[in-house]
Tab-separated table of C-alpha atoms (C1' of nucleotides) in Angstrom:
chain	number	residue	atom	x	y	z
P	665	UNK	CA	92.847	73.816	160.893
P	666	UNK	CA	94.766	76.998	160.036
P	667	UNK	CA	97.731	74.745	159.404
P	668	UNK	CA	95.955	73.025	156.521
P	669	UNK	CA	94.641	76.312	155.110
P	670	UNK	CA	98.217	77.512	154.924
P	671	UNK	CA	99.444	74.334	153.273
P	672	UNK	CA	96.857	74.830	150.533
P	673	UNK	CA	97.770	78.520	150.185
P	674	UNK	CA	101.449	77.626	149.907
P	675	UNK	CA	100.656	75.377	146.976
P	676	UNK	CA	98.165	77.778	145.323
P	677	UNK	CA	95.182	75.555	145.856
P	678	UNK	CA	91.727	76.887	146.730
P	679	UNK	CA	90.529	76.115	150.236
P	680	UNK	CA	87.597	73.716	150.359
P	681	UNK	CA	86.219	71.730	153.258
P	682	UNK	CA	86.977	68.546	151.318
P	683	UNK	CA	90.633	69.444	150.877
P	684	UNK	CA	91.001	70.435	154.505
P	685	UNK	CA	89.575	67.132	155.658
P	686	UNK	CA	91.761	65.145	153.269
P	687	UNK	CA	94.843	66.877	154.684
P	688	UNK	CA	93.647	66.336	158.252
P	689	UNK	CA	93.103	62.650	157.584
P	690	UNK	CA	96.578	62.299	156.063
P	691	UNK	CA	98.185	64.315	158.838
P	692	UNK	CA	96.436	62.357	161.604
P	693	UNK	CA	97.107	58.949	160.128
P	694	UNK	CA	100.590	59.800	158.789
P	695	UNK	CA	99.911	57.297	155.972
P	696	UNK	CA	96.573	56.411	154.461
P	697	UNK	CA	95.107	54.581	151.499
P	698	UNK	CA	92.464	56.240	149.327
P	699	UNK	CA	89.851	54.034	150.999
P	700	UNK	CA	90.979	55.018	154.470
P	701	UNK	CA	90.769	58.715	153.672
P	702	UNK	CA	87.341	58.166	152.185
P	703	UNK	CA	86.042	56.306	155.213
P	704	UNK	CA	87.358	59.071	157.501
P	705	UNK	CA	85.551	61.745	155.530
P	706	UNK	CA	82.263	59.970	154.979
P	707	UNK	CA	81.688	60.063	158.727
P	708	UNK	CA	81.222	63.830	158.694
P	709	UNK	CA	79.944	64.159	155.149
P	710	UNK	CA	78.067	61.114	153.846
P	711	UNK	CA	78.048	62.393	150.255
P	712	UNK	CA	81.821	62.745	150.053
P	713	UNK	CA	82.798	61.009	146.851
P	714	UNK	CA	85.794	58.835	146.053
P	715	UNK	CA	86.194	60.887	142.875
P	716	UNK	CA	86.944	64.017	144.886
P	717	UNK	CA	89.613	62.194	146.840
P	718	UNK	CA	91.258	60.760	143.736
P	719	UNK	CA	91.181	64.173	142.080
P	720	UNK	CA	92.550	66.064	145.053
P	721	UNK	CA	95.228	63.552	145.928
P	722	UNK	CA	96.205	63.714	142.254
P	723	UNK	CA	96.437	67.506	142.326
P	724	UNK	CA	98.340	67.474	145.596
P	725	UNK	CA	100.834	65.017	144.121
P	726	UNK	CA	101.337	67.213	141.053
P	727	UNK	CA	101.982	70.109	143.416
P	728	UNK	CA	104.314	67.943	145.514
P	729	UNK	CA	102.259	68.550	148.662
P	730	UNK	CA	101.537	64.823	148.931
P	731	UNK	CA	103.560	61.757	147.950
P	732	UNK	CA	102.498	58.321	146.895
P	733	UNK	CA	104.246	55.336	148.456
P	734	UNK	CA	104.078	51.998	146.670
P	735	UNK	CA	104.653	49.136	149.059
P	736	UNK	CA	105.308	45.488	148.260
P	737	UNK	CA	102.078	43.459	148.384
P	738	UNK	CA	100.002	46.368	149.697
P	739	UNK	CA	97.763	49.100	148.420
P	740	UNK	CA	99.426	52.413	147.721
P	741	UNK	CA	99.510	54.808	150.611
P	742	UNK	CA	99.734	58.590	150.583
P	743	UNK	CA	101.487	60.973	152.936
P	744	UNK	CA	102.132	64.690	153.286
P	745	UNK	CA	105.589	65.275	151.806
P	746	UNK	CA	107.107	67.205	154.672
P	747	UNK	CA	110.405	65.478	155.284
P	748	UNK	CA	112.576	62.841	153.717
P	749	UNK	CA	112.332	59.448	155.335
P	750	UNK	CA	112.225	55.771	154.554
P	751	UNK	CA	109.541	53.215	155.434
P	752	UNK	CA	109.849	50.219	157.705
P	753	UNK	CA	107.089	47.722	157.028
P	754	UNK	CA	106.669	45.024	159.671
P	755	UNK	CA	105.875	41.698	158.005
P	756	UNK	CA	104.355	40.367	161.207
P	757	UNK	CA	101.983	43.071	162.458
P	758	UNK	CA	101.712	45.153	159.286
P	759	UNK	CA	102.655	48.416	160.974
P	760	UNK	CA	104.375	51.060	158.861
P	761	UNK	CA	106.969	53.152	160.636
P	762	UNK	CA	108.833	56.171	159.265
P	763	UNK	CA	112.580	56.034	159.794
P	764	UNK	CA	114.959	58.944	159.588
P	765	UNK	CA	118.415	57.824	158.656
P	766	UNK	CA	121.396	59.353	156.987
P	767	UNK	CA	122.184	57.392	153.845
P	768	UNK	CA	124.765	59.809	152.470
P	769	UNK	CA	127.507	57.168	152.476
P	770	UNK	CA	125.498	54.639	150.521
P	771	UNK	CA	124.228	57.234	148.053
P	772	UNK	CA	127.724	58.611	147.554
P	773	UNK	CA	128.996	55.116	146.737
P	774	UNK	CA	126.309	54.777	144.092
P	775	UNK	CA	127.057	58.210	142.595
P	776	UNK	CA	130.716	57.339	142.317
P	777	UNK	CA	130.201	53.876	140.916
P	778	UNK	CA	127.425	54.653	138.403
P	779	UNK	CA	128.325	58.272	137.537
P	780	UNK	CA	124.765	59.444	138.061
P	781	UNK	CA	123.013	62.283	139.911
P	782	UNK	CA	120.558	61.113	142.535
P	783	UNK	CA	117.319	63.086	142.438
P	784	UNK	CA	115.221	61.163	144.901
P	785	UNK	CA	115.201	57.961	146.857
P	786	UNK	CA	112.492	55.532	147.667
P	787	UNK	CA	113.381	52.956	150.287
P	788	UNK	CA	111.148	50.417	151.969
P	789	UNK	CA	112.536	47.789	154.296
P	790	UNK	CA	110.537	44.717	155.200
P	791	UNK	CA	111.256	44.087	158.836
P	792	UNK	CA	110.237	42.412	162.049
P	793	UNK	CA	109.633	45.325	164.411
P	794	UNK	CA	110.868	45.622	167.994
P	795	UNK	CA	107.483	44.709	169.507
P	796	UNK	CA	106.981	41.653	167.296
P	797	UNK	CA	110.523	40.464	167.995
P	798	UNK	CA	109.816	40.671	171.726
P	799	UNK	CA	106.539	38.783	171.409
P	800	UNK	CA	108.256	36.075	169.381
P	801	UNK	CA	110.970	35.759	171.980
P	802	UNK	CA	108.338	35.080	174.648
P	803	UNK	CA	106.831	32.055	172.933
F	21	UNK	CA	116.095	26.519	127.314
F	22	UNK	CA	117.361	23.855	129.722
F	23	UNK	CA	118.113	26.713	132.078
F	24	UNK	CA	114.448	27.622	132.350
F	25	UNK	CA	113.362	23.987	132.693
F	26	UNK	CA	115.658	23.706	135.655
F	27	UNK	CA	114.392	26.904	137.235
F	28	UNK	CA	110.863	25.496	137.108
F	29	UNK	CA	112.014	22.153	138.517
F	30	UNK	CA	113.832	23.910	141.336
F	31	UNK	CA	110.594	25.579	142.338
F	32	UNK	CA	108.399	22.473	141.809
F	33	UNK	CA	106.469	23.907	138.916
F	34	UNK	CA	105.342	21.847	135.937
F	35	UNK	CA	107.111	22.624	132.683
F	36	UNK	CA	104.872	24.216	130.065
F	37	UNK	CA	105.772	26.101	126.923
F	38	UNK	CA	103.993	29.149	128.314
F	39	UNK	CA	106.069	29.162	131.476
F	40	UNK	CA	109.288	28.680	129.568
F	41	UNK	CA	108.534	31.610	127.313
F	42	UNK	CA	107.560	33.831	130.236
F	43	UNK	CA	110.897	33.074	131.885
F	44	UNK	CA	112.776	33.654	128.643
F	45	UNK	CA	111.064	37.014	128.172
F	46	UNK	CA	111.918	38.059	131.731
F	47	UNK	CA	115.470	36.805	131.436
F	48	UNK	CA	116.064	38.541	128.097
F	49	UNK	CA	114.547	41.843	129.121
F	50	UNK	CA	115.808	41.759	132.721
F	51	UNK	CA	112.663	43.722	133.688
F	52	UNK	CA	109.281	43.565	131.997
F	53	UNK	CA	105.706	44.651	132.526
F	54	UNK	CA	102.849	42.165	132.117
F	55	UNK	CA	102.024	43.808	128.780
F	56	UNK	CA	105.591	43.505	127.546
F	57	UNK	CA	105.728	39.812	128.393
F	58	UNK	CA	102.405	39.329	126.666
F	59	UNK	CA	103.492	41.094	123.507
F	60	UNK	CA	106.682	38.991	123.407
F	61	UNK	CA	104.727	35.768	123.643
F	62	UNK	CA	101.889	36.586	121.284
F	63	UNK	CA	104.439	36.723	118.449
F	64	UNK	CA	105.041	32.981	118.626
F	65	UNK	CA	101.642	31.988	119.970
F	66	UNK	CA	98.767	34.262	118.997
F	67	UNK	CA	96.347	32.667	121.455
F	68	UNK	CA	98.562	33.271	124.478
F	69	UNK	CA	96.259	34.854	127.022
F	70	UNK	CA	96.945	37.624	129.530
F	71	UNK	CA	95.265	35.413	132.130
F	72	UNK	CA	97.999	32.821	131.805
F	73	UNK	CA	100.653	35.449	132.336
F	74	UNK	CA	98.942	36.929	135.382
F	75	UNK	CA	98.447	33.459	136.836
F	76	UNK	CA	101.995	32.294	136.211
F	77	UNK	CA	103.664	35.489	137.353
F	78	UNK	CA	101.505	35.196	140.460
F	79	UNK	CA	102.589	31.602	141.076
F	80	UNK	CA	106.223	32.445	140.423
F	81	UNK	CA	106.016	35.285	142.924
F	82	UNK	CA	104.508	32.993	145.552
F	83	UNK	CA	107.384	30.602	144.911
F	84	UNK	CA	109.865	33.485	145.058
F	85	UNK	CA	111.173	32.701	141.574
F	86	UNK	CA	110.049	36.129	140.373
F	87	UNK	CA	109.777	39.495	142.142
F	88	UNK	CA	107.508	42.423	141.559
F	89	UNK	CA	109.033	45.890	141.514
F	90	UNK	CA	106.754	48.862	142.103
F	91	UNK	CA	108.233	52.036	140.669
F	92	UNK	CA	107.135	55.623	141.197
F	93	UNK	CA	104.832	56.781	138.378
F	94	UNK	CA	105.326	53.602	136.343
F	95	UNK	CA	103.658	50.289	135.794
F	96	UNK	CA	104.885	47.438	137.934
F	97	UNK	CA	107.731	45.439	136.474
F	98	UNK	CA	108.739	41.846	137.146
F	99	UNK	CA	112.146	40.240	137.285
F	100	UNK	CA	113.701	36.882	138.028
F	101	UNK	CA	114.793	37.015	141.665
F	102	UNK	CA	118.339	35.782	141.263
F	103	UNK	CA	120.364	38.321	143.151
F	104	UNK	CA	119.840	41.233	145.483
F	105	UNK	CA	120.113	44.631	143.857
F	106	UNK	CA	118.549	48.058	143.818
F	107	UNK	CA	117.019	49.954	140.908
F	108	UNK	CA	118.238	53.176	139.345
F	109	UNK	CA	115.476	54.836	137.361
F	110	UNK	CA	116.615	57.627	135.062
F	111	UNK	CA	114.067	60.454	135.095
F	112	UNK	CA	115.319	61.718	131.757
F	113	UNK	CA	115.515	58.684	129.481
F	114	UNK	CA	113.412	56.260	131.506
F	115	UNK	CA	116.051	53.531	131.557
F	116	UNK	CA	116.072	51.165	134.520
F	117	UNK	CA	119.471	49.976	135.640
F	118	UNK	CA	120.251	47.374	138.300
F	119	UNK	CA	122.851	48.467	140.837
F	120	UNK	CA	124.824	46.228	143.128
F	121	UNK	CA	125.879	48.017	146.224
F	122	UNK	CA	126.749	47.070	149.765
F	123	UNK	CA	124.337	48.791	152.119
F	124	UNK	CA	125.391	46.923	155.240
F	125	UNK	CA	126.389	50.125	157.037
F	126	UNK	CA	123.085	51.859	156.433
F	127	UNK	CA	121.069	48.759	157.306
F	128	UNK	CA	123.080	48.216	160.467
F	129	UNK	CA	122.368	51.792	161.556
F	130	UNK	CA	118.653	51.171	161.122
F	131	UNK	CA	118.785	47.859	163.018
F	132	UNK	CA	120.522	49.549	165.922
F	133	UNK	CA	118.293	52.586	166.013
F	134	UNK	CA	114.913	50.878	165.533
F	135	UNK	CA	115.660	47.495	167.186
F	136	UNK	CA	114.233	45.574	164.256
F	137	UNK	CA	115.304	42.662	162.081
F	138	UNK	CA	115.593	43.497	158.399
F	139	UNK	CA	114.076	40.810	156.204
F	140	UNK	CA	114.241	42.457	152.818
F	141	UNK	CA	114.953	45.784	151.197
F	142	UNK	CA	113.354	47.561	148.334
F	143	UNK	CA	115.293	50.547	147.068
F	144	UNK	CA	114.640	52.654	143.986
F	145	UNK	CA	116.630	55.780	143.278
F	146	UNK	CA	115.388	58.360	140.803
F	147	UNK	CA	118.465	59.554	138.999
F	148	UNK	CA	119.934	61.289	135.993
F	149	UNK	CA	122.091	58.615	134.391
F	150	UNK	CA	125.644	59.022	133.127
F	151	UNK	CA	124.588	59.239	129.467
F	152	UNK	CA	121.860	61.822	130.109
F	153	UNK	CA	124.207	63.908	132.245
F	154	UNK	CA	126.720	63.952	129.396
F	155	UNK	CA	124.079	64.947	126.846
F	156	UNK	CA	122.892	67.747	129.128
F	157	UNK	CA	126.438	68.982	129.551
F	158	UNK	CA	126.752	69.291	125.771
F	159	UNK	CA	123.802	71.650	125.349
A	529	DC	C1'	79.897	87.182	139.162
A	530	DT	C1'	83.002	83.415	137.469
A	531	DG	C1'	86.296	79.846	137.432
A	532	DG	C1'	87.352	76.063	139.575
A	533	DG	C1'	85.606	72.190	142.696
A	534	DT	C1'	82.247	68.669	143.655
A	535	DG	C1'	79.176	64.555	143.159
A	536	DC	C1'	76.983	61.382	140.386
A	537	DA	C1'	76.922	58.152	136.734
A	538	DA	C1'	79.319	56.120	133.202
A	539	DA	C1'	83.441	54.752	130.923
A	540	DG	C1'	88.153	52.950	131.136
A	541	DT	C1'	91.765	50.028	132.692
A	542	DA	C1'	93.698	46.378	135.348
A	543	DT	C1'	93.288	42.059	137.441
A	544	DT	C1'	90.844	37.860	139.009
A	545	DT	C1'	87.688	33.952	138.681
A	546	DG	C1'	84.665	29.940	136.798
A	547	DC	C1'	84.557	26.534	133.737
A	548	DA	C1'	85.337	23.385	129.870
A	549	DT	C1'	89.175	21.719	127.301
A	550	DG	C1'	93.892	20.214	126.831
A	551	DA	C1'	98.589	18.894	128.142
A	552	DA	C1'	102.294	17.113	131.491
A	553	DC	C1'	103.859	13.519	134.360
H	1187	DG	C1'	94.516	8.168	133.726
H	1188	DT	C1'	94.851	12.172	136.961
H	1189	DT	C1'	96.065	16.317	138.067
H	1190	DC	C1'	97.070	20.627	137.041
H	1191	DA	C1'	97.520	24.477	133.267
H	1192	DT	C1'	95.330	27.032	129.738
H	1193	DG	C1'	92.107	30.143	127.186
H	1194	DC	C1'	87.958	32.262	126.893
H	1195	DA	C1'	84.338	35.023	128.826
H	1196	DA	C1'	82.543	37.157	132.606
H	1197	DA	C1'	83.117	39.299	136.960
H	1198	DT	C1'	85.440	42.309	140.036
H	1199	DA	C1'	88.431	46.056	141.473
H	1200	DC	C1'	90.492	50.316	140.718
H	1201	DT	C1'	90.728	54.847	138.605
H	1202	DT	C1'	89.360	58.451	135.349
H	1203	DT	C1'	86.115	61.332	132.754
H	1204	DG	C1'	81.795	64.126	131.302
H	1205	DC	C1'	78.581	66.988	132.827
H	1206	DA	C1'	75.345	69.754	135.593
H	1207	DC	C1'	75.390	72.150	139.797
H	1208	DC	C1'	77.628	74.707	143.566
H	1209	DC	C1'	80.836	77.482	146.265
H	1210	DA	C1'	85.233	80.261	147.364
H	1211	DG	C1'	87.513	84.281	146.081
DNA sequence: CTGGGTGCAAAGTATTTGCATGAAC
DNA sequence: GTTCATGCAAATACTTTGCACCCAG
C-alpha cells in the first residue's frame, strides 16, 4: 500500500482510503471501467459512492496520474499512466492487452510529411489474439 | 446527390431525405459530431429530430458505411468510412486532419511479437500542427 | 483547527425506446 | 398496400453539482 501512498504524494494529492483503493483496483486490473472500480470498492466499503470515483478519477486525470482510454464500441477504461503503450483489443474474446512497440519510424514519417510535432499517441488495434486464433484453427 | 443515393443503395438502405442530408453533412464536413449534423439539417427542416440522426448513424455504423471516432477529451465524431486513415488532432487550434500513412512495418512488428491477426487500427495523434508551430515561432 | 474529501440527493447531459403517423418501394 | 422510417415524448444511462458532514494534515 505504501506504493499508492507515494503515488498520491508525488502528485500532491491527500491520502484517503478511497483514493488508495481506487489506485489498487486500477493497478490490479491494469484497466478498469468506472463501474468495475466501483464494484471492487463496494465489497469492502458498502457506502462507497460512484461520485467519489468519478471525482477522483477526474482529479487523477488532471494530474496525469491516470489516463482515460476510449475504445471502439466499449465503455471507457482507465489506467495508471506509468508507461507508454498501445492497446490490442481482441474482437473474439474481448481481452485487452498492452503492447510495447517502437513506432519511431511511423511517427517520424508523419512528422516529415505533415510538418507537425507529435505530443502524444493513442493507438488501439482490433485483433484476433493468439489464443483465439489457436482455438479457431482447431475447429 | 446521386452519389449519396448510390451509397445508400450499396448498403441496402432505403433512400430518405433525412439520410441523404446526413450523408451530405458528413461528406461536406469530413468529420462531424451528432450535434453538428443536427444543426446542419435543422436549417432546411426544422422538425428534423436528434432521434433520427442517432438511429441513422447507428444503422450506418452497423452497415459499415459510417465510422465512429472517439477522440481524447472530445465528443465522438463520425465520418464516412471510405478509406483507411489516422487522425491528427492539433492540441493548439483543435483542427482534426486526416493522415494517410503506411504503417505496415509497425503492424508487422506487432503481428510477429504478439502472434495476433490485426483486423483494424484506430490511431489518433495529438500534435501541434504546421500552422500553429509557425505562429508559435513568430512570438 | 481547517481545508479539502466524501456521500447523498438532485440536476444535467447524452442516448435509446415505444408508439402513432407518414413515406418509400 | 406493406414495410420500414420518422418525430415526439418518455425512459434510461451516464456524469456532474450542491450541500452538510467528516477526516487527514
